[in-house]
Amino acid sequence: MDATGLVLAGGASSRFGADKALAAWGEGTLVSAACAALLEVLPRVLIAAKPGQVRPVQGSRVSLVWDLRELRHPLSGLEAGLAACPTPWAFALACDMPFAGAGLVRRLAAERGGVQAVAARCGGRNQPLGAFYSREILPELSEHLEARGSATAFLAGIRTRTIEVSTAGREFFDLDDRAAYREALAWKR
């Protein structure tokens, strides 16, 4: 596939109370689980983190990239990933979305023609993470970050195709805090 996986793992985890990228998940951590899910369908994965953050990099198909700016924003990881991306497309996934993965990538991959991004729409809301982005958006993304705009606003400002997905799935359940983490662990069992 002409896409690289990009795991966004540079958040502050302030509501979680610890570095959630390193929280236990299955046999590893949330960040390693996200990498494994993307490697099921993509040839390579980049992990975007803040400089100095420890992130496990396992295997020759996973690399670490550092955010290009000191900014607490999920799009700063997307910017770093797209700048380092060796393919025309990247599939960006937050490390705290453990139920998204290969199935979502396959579903959205076929919809990339003629657009700059493909994102899911779930529960009436566009999902900027768990989405494909073309490398060509990098200049617009950098400008958007300078203006400190939101991820949702950025998605609305570029040529985006949205694909409706069922709210019955858990692909977009994110682990913002310990309560959500415990709930997700219970589902996983």
PDB file of C-alpha atoms in Angstrom:
ATOM      1  CA  MET A   1       0.000   0.000   0.000  1.00  0.00           C
ATOM      2  CA  ASP A   2       1.182   3.524  -0.764  1.00  0.00           C
ATOM      3  CA  ALA A   3       0.665   4.618   2.841  1.00  0.00           C
ATOM      4  CA  THR A   4       2.595   4.693   6.086  1.00  0.00           C
ATOM      5  CA  GLY A   5       1.041   4.235   9.496  1.00  0.00           C
ATOM      6  CA  LEU A   6       1.457   7.119  11.920  1.00  0.00           C
ATOM      7  CA  VAL A   7       0.830   6.542  15.624  1.00  0.00           C
ATOM      8  CA  LEU A   8       0.366   9.793  17.528  1.00  0.00           C
ATOM      9  CA  ALA A   9       1.899   9.177  20.945  1.00  0.00           C
ATOM     10  CA  GLY A  10       3.116  12.582  22.103  1.00  0.00           C
ATOM     11  CA  GLY A  11       0.261  13.747  24.291  1.00  0.00           C
ATOM     12  CA  ALA A  12       0.629  15.049  27.822  1.00  0.00           C
ATOM     13  CA  SER A  13      -1.845  12.475  29.249  1.00  0.00           C
ATOM     14  CA  SER A  14      -2.915  15.011  31.886  1.00  0.00           C
ATOM     15  CA  ARG A  15      -6.394  13.498  32.413  1.00  0.00           C
ATOM     16  CA  PHE A  16      -4.968   9.983  32.457  1.00  0.00           C
ATOM     17  CA  GLY A  17      -2.490  10.759  35.248  1.00  0.00           C
ATOM     18  CA  ALA A  18       0.460   8.937  33.630  1.00  0.00           C
ATOM     19  CA  ASP A  19       1.943   8.487  30.162  1.00  0.00           C
ATOM     20  CA  LYS A  20      -0.928   6.585  28.551  1.00  0.00           C
ATOM     21  CA  ALA A  21       1.111   5.563  25.496  1.00  0.00           C
ATOM     22  CA  LEU A  22       2.999   3.266  27.867  1.00  0.00           C
ATOM     23  CA  ALA A  23      -0.115   1.914  29.641  1.00  0.00           C
ATOM     24  CA  ALA A  24      -0.398  -1.873  29.580  1.00  0.00           C
ATOM     25  CA  TRP A  25      -2.479  -3.355  26.761  1.00  0.00           C
ATOM     26  CA  GLY A  26      -2.424  -7.038  25.978  1.00  0.00           C
ATOM     27  CA  GLU A  27       1.155  -8.301  25.817  1.00  0.00           C
ATOM     28  CA  GLY A  28       2.567  -4.779  25.488  1.00  0.00           C
ATOM     29  CA  THR A  29       1.518  -1.149  25.677  1.00  0.00           C
ATOM     30  CA  LEU A  30      -1.089   1.016  23.978  1.00  0.00           C
ATOM     31  CA  VAL A  31       1.526   2.407  21.589  1.00  0.00           C
ATOM     32  CA  SER A  32       2.899  -1.027  20.668  1.00  0.00           C
ATOM     33  CA  ALA A  33      -0.652  -2.343  20.125  1.00  0.00           C
ATOM     34  CA  ALA A  34      -1.435   0.559  17.766  1.00  0.00           C
ATOM     35  CA  CYS A  35       1.759  -0.144  15.807  1.00  0.00           C
ATOM     36  CA  ALA A  36       0.935  -3.852  15.558  1.00  0.00           C
ATOM     37  CA  ALA A  37      -2.594  -3.144  14.312  1.00  0.00           C
ATOM     38  CA  LEU A  38      -1.342  -0.824  11.573  1.00  0.00           C
ATOM     39  CA  LEU A  39       1.456  -3.197  10.550  1.00  0.00           C
ATOM     40  CA  GLU A  40      -1.207  -5.774   9.699  1.00  0.00           C
ATOM     41  CA  VAL A  41      -1.981  -3.749   6.549  1.00  0.00           C
ATOM     42  CA  LEU A  42       0.727  -1.093   6.147  1.00  0.00           C
ATOM     43  CA  PRO A  43       4.390  -1.690   5.344  1.00  0.00           C
ATOM     44  CA  ARG A  44       5.819   0.833   7.817  1.00  0.00           C
ATOM     45  CA  VAL A  45       4.816   2.778  10.944  1.00  0.00           C
ATOM     46  CA  LEU A  46       6.132   6.029  12.396  1.00  0.00           C
ATOM     47  CA  ILE A  47       5.555   6.886  16.054  1.00  0.00           C
ATOM     48  CA  ALA A  48       5.282  10.655  16.629  1.00  0.00           C
ATOM     49  CA  ALA A  49       6.281  11.817  20.112  1.00  0.00           C
ATOM     50  CA  LYS A  50       7.470  14.931  21.902  1.00  0.00           C
ATOM     51  CA  PRO A  51      11.261  15.219  22.126  1.00  0.00           C
ATOM     52  CA  GLY A  52      12.507  13.274  25.130  1.00  0.00           C
ATOM     53  CA  GLN A  53       9.477  11.000  25.482  1.00  0.00           C
ATOM     54  CA  VAL A  54      10.400   7.335  25.731  1.00  0.00           C
ATOM     55  CA  ARG A  55       8.595   5.228  23.149  1.00  0.00           C
ATOM     56  CA  PRO A  56       9.274   1.536  22.479  1.00  0.00           C
ATOM     57  CA  VAL A  57      10.288   0.934  18.884  1.00  0.00           C
ATOM     58  CA  GLN A  58      10.126  -2.736  17.986  1.00  0.00           C
ATOM     59  CA  GLY A  59      11.156  -4.139  14.630  1.00  0.00           C
ATOM     60  CA  SER A  60      12.708  -2.737  11.504  1.00  0.00           C
ATOM     61  CA  ARG A  61       9.377  -1.460  10.185  1.00  0.00           C
ATOM     62  CA  VAL A  62       8.783   1.019  13.060  1.00  0.00           C
ATOM     63  CA  SER A  63      10.605   4.347  13.501  1.00  0.00           C
ATOM     64  CA  LEU A  64      10.330   7.232  15.928  1.00  0.00           C
ATOM     65  CA  VAL A  65       9.883  10.853  14.827  1.00  0.00           C
ATOM     66  CA  TRP A  66       9.849  13.905  17.077  1.00  0.00           C
ATOM     67  CA  ASP A  67       7.277  16.689  16.926  1.00  0.00           C
ATOM     68  CA  LEU A  68       8.668  19.686  15.053  1.00  0.00           C
ATOM     69  CA  ARG A  69       7.314  22.283  17.464  1.00  0.00           C
ATOM     70  CA  GLU A  70       6.644  22.751  21.169  1.00  0.00           C
ATOM     71  CA  LEU A  71       2.877  22.679  21.008  1.00  0.00           C
ATOM     72  CA  ARG A  72       0.295  20.553  22.798  1.00  0.00           C
ATOM     73  CA  HIS A  73      -1.787  19.653  19.797  1.00  0.00           C
ATOM     74  CA  PRO A  74      -2.484  16.300  18.099  1.00  0.00           C
ATOM     75  CA  LEU A  75      -1.817  17.899  14.749  1.00  0.00           C
ATOM     76  CA  SER A  76       1.808  18.580  15.717  1.00  0.00           C
ATOM     77  CA  GLY A  77       2.358  14.808  15.628  1.00  0.00           C
ATOM     78  CA  LEU A  78       0.635  14.635  12.243  1.00  0.00           C
ATOM     79  CA  GLU A  79       2.942  17.394  10.970  1.00  0.00           C
ATOM     80  CA  ALA A  80       6.082  15.548  12.141  1.00  0.00           C
ATOM     81  CA  GLY A  81       4.822  12.276  10.689  1.00  0.00           C
ATOM     82  CA  LEU A  82       3.941  13.711   7.298  1.00  0.00           C
ATOM     83  CA  ALA A  83       7.308  15.489   7.116  1.00  0.00           C
ATOM     84  CA  ALA A  84       9.077  12.130   7.631  1.00  0.00           C
ATOM     85  CA  CYS A  85       6.612  10.013   5.655  1.00  0.00           C
ATOM     86  CA  PRO A  86       8.225   8.070   2.776  1.00  0.00           C
ATOM     87  CA  THR A  87       4.873   7.437   1.029  1.00  0.00           C
ATOM     88  CA  PRO A  88       2.224   9.722  -0.531  1.00  0.00           C
ATOM     89  CA  TRP A  89      -0.262   8.944   2.257  1.00  0.00           C
ATOM     90  CA  ALA A  90      -0.242   8.439   6.020  1.00  0.00           C
ATOM     91  CA  PHE A  91      -2.899   6.857   8.180  1.00  0.00           C
ATOM     92  CA  ALA A  92      -2.897   8.773  11.483  1.00  0.00           C
ATOM     93  CA  LEU A  93      -4.072   6.944  14.594  1.00  0.00           C
ATOM     94  CA  ALA A  94      -3.979   8.124  18.197  1.00  0.00           C
ATOM     95  CA  CYS A  95      -2.264   5.617  20.489  1.00  0.00           C
ATOM     96  CA  ASP A  96      -5.238   5.758  22.881  1.00  0.00           C
ATOM     97  CA  MET A  97      -7.701   4.314  20.344  1.00  0.00           C
ATOM     98  CA  PRO A  98      -7.034   0.594  20.886  1.00  0.00           C
ATOM     99  CA  PHE A  99     -10.069  -0.706  18.983  1.00  0.00           C
ATOM    100  CA  ALA A 100      -9.233   1.032  15.694  1.00  0.00           C
ATOM    101  CA  GLY A 101      -6.893  -0.700  13.330  1.00  0.00           C
ATOM    102  CA  ALA A 102      -6.602  -2.834  10.224  1.00  0.00           C
ATOM    103  CA  GLY A 103     -10.317  -2.982   9.411  1.00  0.00           C
ATOM    104  CA  LEU A 104     -10.693   0.789   9.529  1.00  0.00           C
ATOM    105  CA  VAL A 105      -7.550   1.279   7.411  1.00  0.00           C
ATOM    106  CA  ARG A 106      -8.864  -1.099   4.748  1.00  0.00           C
ATOM    107  CA  ARG A 107     -12.283   0.553   4.714  1.00  0.00           C
ATOM    108  CA  LEU A 108     -10.951   4.098   4.284  1.00  0.00           C
ATOM    109  CA  ALA A 109      -8.039   3.260   1.926  1.00  0.00           C
ATOM    110  CA  ALA A 110     -10.263   2.722  -1.093  1.00  0.00           C
ATOM    111  CA  GLU A 111     -11.801   6.202  -0.746  1.00  0.00           C
ATOM    112  CA  ARG A 112      -8.659   8.310  -1.281  1.00  0.00           C
ATOM    113  CA  GLY A 113      -9.123   9.298  -4.933  1.00  0.00           C
ATOM    114  CA  GLY A 114      -9.427  13.046  -5.608  1.00  0.00           C
ATOM    115  CA  VAL A 115      -9.174  14.182  -1.978  1.00  0.00           C
ATOM    116  CA  GLN A 116      -6.523  15.237   0.538  1.00  0.00           C
ATOM    117  CA  ALA A 117      -7.960  13.297   3.478  1.00  0.00           C
ATOM    118  CA  VAL A 118     -10.375  10.471   4.200  1.00  0.00           C
ATOM    119  CA  ALA A 119     -11.953  10.413   7.635  1.00  0.00           C
ATOM    120  CA  ALA A 120     -14.708   8.478   9.301  1.00  0.00           C
ATOM    121  CA  ARG A 121     -17.890  10.114  10.503  1.00  0.00           C
ATOM    122  CA  CYS A 122     -19.287   8.453  13.592  1.00  0.00           C
ATOM    123  CA  GLY A 123     -22.189   9.595  15.735  1.00  0.00           C
ATOM    124  CA  GLY A 124     -22.595  12.777  13.675  1.00  0.00           C
ATOM    125  CA  ARG A 125     -18.975  13.795  14.214  1.00  0.00           C
ATOM    126  CA  ASN A 126     -15.994  13.753  11.845  1.00  0.00           C
ATOM    127  CA  GLN A 127     -13.028  11.883  13.313  1.00  0.00           C
ATOM    128  CA  PRO A 128      -9.699  13.598  12.511  1.00  0.00           C
ATOM    129  CA  LEU A 129      -7.704  10.750  14.080  1.00  0.00           C
ATOM    130  CA  GLY A 130      -8.073   7.330  12.544  1.00  0.00           C
ATOM    131  CA  ALA A 131      -7.900   9.010   9.124  1.00  0.00           C
ATOM    132  CA  PHE A 132      -5.822   9.083   5.941  1.00  0.00           C
ATOM    133  CA  TYR A 133      -3.922  12.260   5.041  1.00  0.00           C
ATOM    134  CA  SER A 134      -2.054  13.085   1.849  1.00  0.00           C
ATOM    135  CA  ARG A 135       1.499  14.419   2.240  1.00  0.00           C
ATOM    136  CA  GLU A 136       0.463  17.340   0.017  1.00  0.00           C
ATOM    137  CA  ILE A 137      -1.385  18.944   2.956  1.00  0.00           C
ATOM    138  CA  LEU A 138       1.822  19.593   4.898  1.00  0.00           C
ATOM    139  CA  PRO A 139       2.089  23.343   4.056  1.00  0.00           C
ATOM    140  CA  GLU A 140      -1.575  23.950   4.964  1.00  0.00           C
ATOM    141  CA  LEU A 141      -1.155  21.923   8.138  1.00  0.00           C
ATOM    142  CA  SER A 142       1.855  23.981   9.228  1.00  0.00           C
ATOM    143  CA  GLU A 143      -0.091  27.214   8.643  1.00  0.00           C
ATOM    144  CA  HIS A 144      -3.045  25.839  10.577  1.00  0.00           C
ATOM    145  CA  LEU A 145      -0.791  24.961  13.502  1.00  0.00           C
ATOM    146  CA  GLU A 146       0.681  28.472  13.511  1.00  0.00           C
ATOM    147  CA  ALA A 147      -2.879  29.781  13.903  1.00  0.00           C
ATOM    148  CA  ARG A 148      -3.536  27.130  16.610  1.00  0.00           C
ATOM    149  CA  GLY A 149      -6.682  25.865  14.947  1.00  0.00           C
ATOM    150  CA  SER A 150      -8.469  22.681  15.960  1.00  0.00           C
ATOM    151  CA  ALA A 151      -8.045  19.269  14.346  1.00  0.00           C
ATOM    152  CA  THR A 152     -11.709  19.210  13.332  1.00  0.00           C
ATOM    153  CA  ALA A 153     -11.442  22.667  11.734  1.00  0.00           C
ATOM    154  CA  PHE A 154      -8.364  21.572   9.803  1.00  0.00           C
ATOM    155  CA  LEU A 155     -10.174  18.535   8.441  1.00  0.00           C
ATOM    156  CA  ALA A 156     -13.062  20.763   7.337  1.00  0.00           C
ATOM    157  CA  GLY A 157     -10.663  23.137   5.573  1.00  0.00           C
ATOM    158  CA  ILE A 158      -9.085  20.605   3.211  1.00  0.00           C
ATOM    159  CA  ARG A 159     -10.614  18.354   0.544  1.00  0.00           C
ATOM    160  CA  THR A 160     -11.935  15.581   2.772  1.00  0.00           C
ATOM    161  CA  ARG A 161     -14.143  12.618   2.048  1.00  0.00           C
ATOM    162  CA  THR A 162     -16.018  11.379   5.087  1.00  0.00           C
ATOM    163  CA  ILE A 163     -17.248   7.815   5.372  1.00  0.00           C
ATOM    164  CA  GLU A 164     -20.102   7.045   7.751  1.00  0.00           C
ATOM    165  CA  VAL A 165     -19.281   4.287  10.213  1.00  0.00           C
ATOM    166  CA  SER A 166     -21.594   2.668  12.715  1.00  0.00           C
ATOM    167  CA  THR A 167     -21.727   3.992  16.255  1.00  0.00           C
ATOM    168  CA  ALA A 168     -22.046   0.373  17.388  1.00  0.00           C
ATOM    169  CA  GLY A 169     -18.315  -0.186  16.862  1.00  0.00           C
ATOM    170  CA  ARG A 170     -15.619   0.915  19.260  1.00  0.00           C
ATOM    171  CA  GLU A 171     -13.045   2.163  16.751  1.00  0.00           C
ATOM    172  CA  PHE A 172     -13.260   5.725  18.024  1.00  0.00           C
ATOM    173  CA  PHE A 173     -13.424   5.004  21.723  1.00  0.00           C
ATOM    174  CA  ASP A 174     -10.417   6.825  23.159  1.00  0.00           C
ATOM    175  CA  LEU A 175      -8.884   6.377  26.561  1.00  0.00           C
ATOM    176  CA  ASP A 176      -8.807   9.942  27.844  1.00  0.00           C
ATOM    177  CA  ASP A 177      -8.865   9.003  31.520  1.00  0.00           C
ATOM    178  CA  ARG A 178      -8.506   6.047  33.886  1.00  0.00           C
ATOM    179  CA  ALA A 179     -12.261   5.307  33.879  1.00  0.00           C
ATOM    180  CA  ALA A 180     -12.239   4.908  30.075  1.00  0.00           C
ATOM    181  CA  TYR A 181      -9.116   2.747  30.331  1.00  0.00           C
ATOM    182  CA  ARG A 182     -10.780   0.422  32.861  1.00  0.00           C
ATOM    183  CA  GLU A 183     -13.888   0.228  30.656  1.00  0.00           C
ATOM    184  CA  ALA A 184     -11.773  -0.672  27.618  1.00  0.00           C
ATOM    185  CA  LEU A 185      -9.878  -3.330  29.554  1.00  0.00           C
ATOM    186  CA  ALA A 186     -13.219  -4.901  30.549  1.00  0.00           C
ATOM    187  CA  TRP A 187     -14.323  -4.985  26.875  1.00  0.00           C
ATOM    188  CA  LYS A 188     -11.027  -6.532  25.830  1.00  0.00           C
ATOM    189  CA  ARG A 189     -11.449  -9.534  28.164  1.00  0.00           C
TER     190      ARG A 189
END
